[in-house]
Amino acid sequence: MNQTAGTTRIGLLGTGPWAAATHAPALAAHPGVDFVGVWGRRPEAAAALAEQHGVAVYEDADALFADCDAVAFALPPDVQAPLAMRAAGAGCHLLLDKPVATSVAGARELADAAERARVASVVFFTLRFAKETAAWLAQQAAVDGWFTGRAQWYGSLFTPGAERGPYAASPWRGEKGALWDVGPHALAVLTGVLGEVTALTAAPGPGDTAHLILRHASGASSTADLSFTAPPAAAGVEVSVLGEAGRSVMPGWGGALDAFGAAIDALLEAARTGVPHPCDVRFGARVTELLADAEAQLDRG
């Protein structure tokens, strides 16, 4: 295998719309990366995606790990977790998708495996890496006196009669709903400003709607409203924080492609310095713990 001097060899696991639209093109375009190849559960899809970017297709995930310094994942969470443990054991740094797993045990085992292997990890919480939202989060985190925040993530992915995009065909999203798909984004944004979540209360709404009330280590509180069954006219995302400085609203952001490029940068920096990124696998495991707590409360009604 030929490697460009000074670059990091990274492979991709996953072939779905998220991998094709974001992960593969960002890896192919990154100047610090040698995009090694693609593995997928559907060999024909892996071959097509690999051919599109002029890289190798791998029939065996462990063979891909052996050829890489790091691997990126675009897989369902509970497929991702055991494969990522194997990748860490092979010495690969990890660029993970959220949530890292949907079971607390699986998430903790993955975090422990990464720590044992001493590999760097970054979880791709999109808005922690998108240029516009990352800048806003850093600005608000530097301000004292926030006392509450609010995140509304309303979509119509599974609303009867609504137009459906490519992600509506995802079995795990259909099973887990907005809580597990966009809930990680809400938690990552709110904790980025208000600090670690120390207590959580969850209540159900219509359809798959979940309402979360959060208490943060800073003393602030926040709410997160999550749904994939909202009326299309009500769909949208809004995040705001309120405090002594007044009210600040999170700006819009560009596409995920540039954000994933920033996540690659973050992984390369963490691997180079040994300094954990705030959105590492241990933080990803904490997000899974919070979502599992919320899910249990919702199941109790």
Tab-separated table of C-alpha atoms in Angstrom:
chain	number	residue	atom	x	y	z
A	1	MET	CA	0.000	0.000	0.000
A	2	ASN	CA	1.299	3.439	-0.940
A	3	GLN	CA	0.982	6.198	1.635
A	4	THR	CA	1.544	9.902	1.123
A	5	ALA	CA	4.186	11.190	3.537
A	6	GLY	CA	2.736	12.885	6.604
A	7	THR	CA	-0.796	11.616	6.104
A	8	THR	CA	-2.956	9.340	8.251
A	9	ARG	CA	-4.424	6.195	6.728
A	10	ILE	CA	-8.173	6.113	7.406
A	11	GLY	CA	-10.738	3.547	6.338
A	12	LEU	CA	-14.531	3.790	6.269
A	13	LEU	CA	-17.071	1.308	7.583
A	14	GLY	CA	-20.550	1.892	6.164
A	15	THR	CA	-22.138	2.432	2.757
A	16	GLY	CA	-25.516	4.079	3.402
A	17	PRO	CA	-26.655	7.604	2.452
A	18	TRP	CA	-24.786	9.185	5.400
A	19	ALA	CA	-21.520	7.479	4.380
A	20	ALA	CA	-21.977	8.315	0.700
A	21	ALA	CA	-22.951	11.968	1.184
A	22	THR	CA	-20.641	12.931	4.063
A	23	HIS	CA	-18.011	10.475	5.287
A	24	ALA	CA	-16.530	9.232	2.013
A	25	PRO	CA	-16.252	12.600	0.217
A	26	ALA	CA	-14.829	14.302	3.324
A	27	LEU	CA	-12.199	11.583	3.750
A	28	ALA	CA	-11.317	11.716	0.056
A	29	ALA	CA	-10.931	15.513	0.125
A	30	HIS	CA	-8.964	15.869	3.365
A	31	PRO	CA	-5.315	16.786	2.710
A	32	GLY	CA	-4.085	15.030	5.852
A	33	VAL	CA	-5.750	11.711	5.047
A	34	ASP	CA	-4.955	8.734	2.850
A	35	PHE	CA	-8.443	7.293	2.287
A	36	VAL	CA	-7.584	3.585	2.342
A	37	GLY	CA	-10.821	1.808	1.550
A	38	VAL	CA	-14.402	0.860	2.383
A	39	TRP	CA	-16.019	-2.047	4.193
A	40	GLY	CA	-19.777	-2.553	4.344
A	41	ARG	CA	-22.350	-5.137	5.270
A	42	ARG	CA	-23.563	-5.033	1.648
A	43	PRO	CA	-20.536	-5.957	-0.497
A	44	GLU	CA	-22.025	-4.548	-3.693
A	45	ALA	CA	-22.654	-1.169	-2.054
A	46	ALA	CA	-19.133	-1.149	-0.592
A	47	ALA	CA	-17.680	-1.904	-4.019
A	48	ALA	CA	-19.680	0.919	-5.631
A	49	LEU	CA	-18.676	3.494	-3.007
A	50	ALA	CA	-15.025	2.435	-3.125
A	51	GLU	CA	-14.981	2.655	-6.929
A	52	GLN	CA	-16.518	6.131	-6.804
A	53	HIS	CA	-13.571	7.380	-4.742
A	54	GLY	CA	-10.842	5.259	-6.276
A	55	VAL	CA	-10.070	3.284	-3.113
A	56	ALA	CA	-9.995	-0.400	-2.213
A	57	VAL	CA	-13.014	-2.407	-1.196
A	58	TYR	CA	-12.561	-4.732	1.787
A	59	GLU	CA	-14.523	-7.923	2.328
A	60	ASP	CA	-13.100	-8.314	5.843
A	61	ALA	CA	-13.276	-5.506	8.426
A	62	ASP	CA	-10.211	-6.775	10.292
A	63	ALA	CA	-8.165	-6.571	7.106
A	64	LEU	CA	-9.187	-2.907	6.809
A	65	PHE	CA	-8.161	-2.283	10.425
A	66	ALA	CA	-4.743	-3.834	9.712
A	67	ASP	CA	-4.154	-1.368	6.861
A	68	CYS	CA	-5.262	1.756	8.762
A	69	ASP	CA	-4.146	4.185	11.432
A	70	ALA	CA	-7.767	5.218	12.077
A	71	VAL	CA	-11.252	4.250	10.968
A	72	ALA	CA	-14.487	6.193	10.508
A	73	PHE	CA	-17.918	4.675	11.133
A	74	ALA	CA	-21.229	5.302	9.385
A	75	LEU	CA	-23.126	2.342	10.783
A	76	PRO	CA	-26.130	1.737	13.062
A	77	PRO	CA	-25.006	2.239	16.670
A	78	ASP	CA	-25.218	-1.357	17.827
A	79	VAL	CA	-23.366	-2.545	14.723
A	80	GLN	CA	-20.774	0.180	15.222
A	81	ALA	CA	-19.912	-0.568	18.863
A	82	PRO	CA	-18.514	-4.145	18.586
A	83	LEU	CA	-16.658	-3.323	15.361
A	84	ALA	CA	-15.146	-0.228	16.962
A	85	MET	CA	-13.931	-2.347	19.879
A	86	ARG	CA	-12.158	-4.615	17.400
A	87	ALA	CA	-10.690	-1.594	15.613
A	88	ALA	CA	-9.378	-0.176	18.894
A	89	GLY	CA	-7.831	-3.549	19.702
A	90	ALA	CA	-6.048	-3.370	16.345
A	91	GLY	CA	-4.607	0.028	17.312
A	92	CYS	CA	-6.902	2.205	15.177
A	93	HIS	CA	-8.040	5.635	16.303
A	94	LEU	CA	-11.838	5.978	16.176
A	95	LEU	CA	-14.059	8.507	14.376
A	96	LEU	CA	-17.476	7.391	15.594
A	97	ASP	CA	-21.047	8.282	14.753
A	98	LYS	CA	-23.621	9.154	17.390
A	99	PRO	CA	-24.977	7.494	19.415
A	100	VAL	CA	-21.975	5.278	20.010
A	101	ALA	CA	-24.350	2.489	21.128
A	102	THR	CA	-27.933	2.213	22.359
A	103	SER	CA	-27.092	0.043	25.368
A	104	VAL	CA	-25.249	1.421	28.364
A	105	ALA	CA	-23.159	-1.743	28.619
A	106	GLY	CA	-22.151	-1.542	24.953
A	107	ALA	CA	-21.189	2.124	25.210
A	108	ARG	CA	-19.142	1.621	28.365
A	109	GLU	CA	-17.383	-1.434	26.952
A	110	LEU	CA	-16.422	0.561	23.864
A	111	ALA	CA	-15.104	3.466	25.946
A	112	ASP	CA	-13.109	1.042	28.109
A	113	ALA	CA	-11.683	-0.684	25.019
A	114	ALA	CA	-10.508	2.636	23.559
A	115	GLU	CA	-8.850	3.582	26.837
A	116	ARG	CA	-7.129	0.202	27.178
A	117	ALA	CA	-5.805	0.479	23.632
A	118	ARG	CA	-4.789	4.120	24.189
A	119	VAL	CA	-6.347	5.191	20.903
A	120	ALA	CA	-7.839	8.620	20.256
A	121	SER	CA	-11.568	8.956	19.652
A	122	VAL	CA	-13.994	11.579	18.386
A	123	VAL	CA	-17.768	11.212	18.132
A	124	PHE	CA	-19.323	13.171	15.267
A	125	PHE	CA	-21.899	15.349	16.999
A	126	THR	CA	-22.434	17.513	13.917
A	127	LEU	CA	-23.142	20.847	15.601
A	128	ARG	CA	-20.077	20.602	17.832
A	129	PHE	CA	-18.003	20.673	14.608
A	130	ALA	CA	-19.971	22.793	12.116
A	131	LYS	CA	-18.143	26.135	11.848
A	132	GLU	CA	-21.088	28.403	12.666
A	133	THR	CA	-22.480	26.429	15.586
A	134	ALA	CA	-19.087	25.504	17.037
A	135	ALA	CA	-18.167	29.202	17.153
A	136	TRP	CA	-21.483	30.065	18.819
A	137	LEU	CA	-21.042	27.318	21.419
A	138	ALA	CA	-17.530	28.503	22.272
A	139	GLN	CA	-18.750	32.090	22.640
A	140	GLN	CA	-21.634	31.149	24.938
A	141	ALA	CA	-19.516	28.749	27.017
A	142	ALA	CA	-17.205	31.684	27.803
A	143	VAL	CA	-20.121	33.739	29.197
A	144	ASP	CA	-21.096	33.452	32.867
A	145	GLY	CA	-24.598	33.562	34.255
A	146	TRP	CA	-26.644	31.274	31.999
A	147	PHE	CA	-29.532	29.872	34.002
A	148	THR	CA	-31.568	27.982	31.436
A	149	GLY	CA	-31.510	26.680	27.883
A	150	ARG	CA	-33.904	25.164	25.383
A	151	ALA	CA	-33.452	22.843	22.400
A	152	GLN	CA	-36.315	22.029	20.006
A	153	TRP	CA	-35.669	19.342	17.388
A	154	TYR	CA	-38.906	18.763	15.487
A	155	GLY	CA	-38.920	16.637	12.348
A	156	SER	CA	-41.533	14.793	10.299
A	157	LEU	CA	-39.411	11.819	9.204
A	158	PHE	CA	-42.082	9.368	10.398
A	159	THR	CA	-45.175	11.583	10.253
A	160	PRO	CA	-47.933	9.755	8.330
A	161	GLY	CA	-48.394	11.299	4.877
A	162	ALA	CA	-45.256	13.457	5.088
A	163	GLU	CA	-42.539	13.343	2.459
A	164	ARG	CA	-39.820	10.895	3.511
A	165	GLY	CA	-36.114	11.274	2.918
A	166	PRO	CA	-33.464	8.531	2.606
A	167	TYR	CA	-33.078	8.143	6.378
A	168	ALA	CA	-36.678	7.039	6.860
A	169	ALA	CA	-35.661	3.584	5.620
A	170	SER	CA	-33.216	3.170	8.520
A	171	PRO	CA	-34.470	0.304	10.754
A	172	TRP	CA	-32.754	1.549	13.910
A	173	ARG	CA	-34.199	5.062	13.485
A	174	GLY	CA	-37.635	3.563	12.986
A	175	GLU	CA	-37.261	1.582	16.191
A	176	LYS	CA	-35.559	4.214	18.368
A	177	GLY	CA	-37.100	7.434	17.005
A	178	ALA	CA	-36.027	11.006	17.567
A	179	LEU	CA	-34.841	10.439	21.132
A	180	TRP	CA	-31.859	8.412	19.939
A	181	ASP	CA	-31.217	10.104	16.585
A	182	VAL	CA	-31.476	13.828	17.338
A	183	GLY	CA	-31.398	13.564	21.129
A	184	PRO	CA	-27.588	13.206	21.023
A	185	HIS	CA	-27.339	16.499	19.120
A	186	ALA	CA	-29.513	18.304	21.673
A	187	LEU	CA	-27.497	16.932	24.591
A	188	ALA	CA	-24.181	17.757	22.939
A	189	VAL	CA	-25.221	21.358	22.296
A	190	LEU	CA	-26.773	22.015	25.711
A	191	THR	CA	-23.878	20.464	27.628
A	192	GLY	CA	-21.456	22.420	25.464
A	193	VAL	CA	-22.782	25.642	26.999
A	194	LEU	CA	-24.335	24.671	30.351
A	195	GLY	CA	-22.080	21.821	31.448
A	196	GLU	CA	-22.530	18.161	32.313
A	197	VAL	CA	-26.048	16.833	32.893
A	198	THR	CA	-26.488	15.684	36.496
A	199	ALA	CA	-30.211	14.834	36.460
A	200	LEU	CA	-32.797	14.070	33.790
A	201	THR	CA	-36.576	13.751	33.698
A	202	ALA	CA	-38.422	12.531	30.586
A	203	ALA	CA	-42.088	12.682	29.580
A	204	PRO	CA	-43.784	11.427	26.393
A	205	GLY	CA	-45.656	13.570	23.895
A	206	PRO	CA	-47.600	12.728	20.711
A	207	GLY	CA	-46.141	10.037	18.463
A	208	ASP	CA	-42.469	9.526	19.235
A	209	THR	CA	-42.141	12.969	20.836
A	210	ALA	CA	-39.989	13.100	23.961
A	211	HIS	CA	-39.691	16.031	26.370
A	212	LEU	CA	-36.563	16.127	28.541
A	213	ILE	CA	-35.848	18.342	31.556
A	214	LEU	CA	-32.157	18.539	32.414
A	215	ARG	CA	-30.176	19.782	35.392
A	216	HIS	CA	-26.566	20.782	34.731
A	217	ALA	CA	-23.460	20.818	36.904
A	218	SER	CA	-23.321	24.609	36.493
A	219	GLY	CA	-26.650	24.904	38.342
A	220	ALA	CA	-28.511	25.776	35.142
A	221	SER	CA	-31.501	23.829	33.855
A	222	SER	CA	-32.623	23.167	30.290
A	223	THR	CA	-35.273	21.415	28.229
A	224	ALA	CA	-35.070	19.384	25.033
A	225	ASP	CA	-38.100	18.618	22.860
A	226	LEU	CA	-37.492	15.884	20.289
A	227	SER	CA	-39.783	14.452	17.614
A	228	PHE	CA	-39.841	12.715	14.235
A	229	THR	CA	-43.653	12.737	14.098
A	230	ALA	CA	-44.309	16.490	14.109
A	231	PRO	CA	-46.558	18.112	11.486
A	232	PRO	CA	-44.366	19.190	8.564
A	233	ALA	CA	-45.319	22.837	9.096
A	234	ALA	CA	-43.975	22.620	12.661
A	235	ALA	CA	-40.643	21.017	11.757
A	236	GLY	CA	-37.424	22.850	12.549
A	237	VAL	CA	-34.531	23.227	14.960
A	238	GLU	CA	-34.037	25.989	17.495
A	239	VAL	CA	-31.615	26.233	20.407
A	240	SER	CA	-31.353	29.149	22.810
A	241	VAL	CA	-29.824	29.982	26.180
A	242	LEU	CA	-30.984	32.647	28.625
A	243	GLY	CA	-29.213	34.311	31.518
A	244	GLU	CA	-27.643	37.461	32.845
A	245	ALA	CA	-26.374	38.323	29.335
A	246	GLY	CA	-29.890	38.072	27.904
A	247	ARG	CA	-30.980	35.548	25.275
A	248	SER	CA	-28.742	34.003	22.634
A	249	VAL	CA	-30.040	31.866	19.757
A	250	MET	CA	-27.885	29.331	17.959
A	251	PRO	CA	-27.326	30.294	14.297
A	252	GLY	CA	-27.999	28.086	11.321
A	253	TRP	CA	-25.215	25.958	9.913
A	254	GLY	CA	-23.966	24.718	6.577
A	255	GLY	CA	-23.829	21.154	5.354
A	256	ALA	CA	-22.370	18.214	7.229
A	257	LEU	CA	-19.456	17.782	4.821
A	258	ASP	CA	-17.355	20.626	6.238
A	259	ALA	CA	-18.349	19.657	9.777
A	260	PHE	CA	-17.076	16.121	9.213
A	261	GLY	CA	-13.834	17.564	7.882
A	262	ALA	CA	-13.488	19.433	11.181
A	263	ALA	CA	-14.143	16.185	13.070
A	264	ILE	CA	-11.324	14.543	11.104
A	265	ASP	CA	-9.071	17.451	12.113
A	266	ALA	CA	-10.065	16.924	15.748
A	267	LEU	CA	-9.245	13.213	15.617
A	268	LEU	CA	-5.872	13.845	14.008
A	269	GLU	CA	-5.047	16.430	16.689
A	270	ALA	CA	-6.104	14.111	19.527
A	271	ALA	CA	-4.022	11.292	18.045
A	272	ARG	CA	-1.010	13.579	17.656
A	273	THR	CA	-1.132	15.168	21.109
A	274	GLY	CA	-2.703	12.460	23.248
A	275	VAL	CA	-5.103	15.065	24.652
A	276	PRO	CA	-8.709	13.744	24.666
A	277	HIS	CA	-11.259	15.723	22.680
A	278	PRO	CA	-14.345	16.919	24.611
A	279	CYS	CA	-16.490	14.807	22.245
A	280	ASP	CA	-14.543	11.594	22.755
A	281	VAL	CA	-15.981	8.114	23.235
A	282	ARG	CA	-16.288	8.601	27.006
A	283	PHE	CA	-18.566	11.590	26.399
A	284	GLY	CA	-20.413	9.499	23.811
A	285	ALA	CA	-20.958	6.810	26.448
A	286	ARG	CA	-22.347	9.413	28.858
A	287	VAL	CA	-24.824	10.525	26.190
A	288	THR	CA	-25.946	6.912	25.807
A	289	GLU	CA	-26.433	6.667	29.586
A	290	LEU	CA	-28.665	9.756	29.550
A	291	LEU	CA	-30.705	8.563	26.575
A	292	ALA	CA	-31.164	5.114	28.105
A	293	ASP	CA	-32.384	6.758	31.321
A	294	ALA	CA	-34.838	8.871	29.309
A	295	GLU	CA	-36.033	5.832	27.327
A	296	ALA	CA	-36.672	3.868	30.530
A	297	GLN	CA	-38.735	6.738	31.950
A	298	LEU	CA	-40.723	7.037	28.708
A	299	ASP	CA	-41.390	3.280	28.672
A	300	ARG	CA	-42.806	3.566	32.204
A	301	GLY	CA	-45.190	6.145	30.797
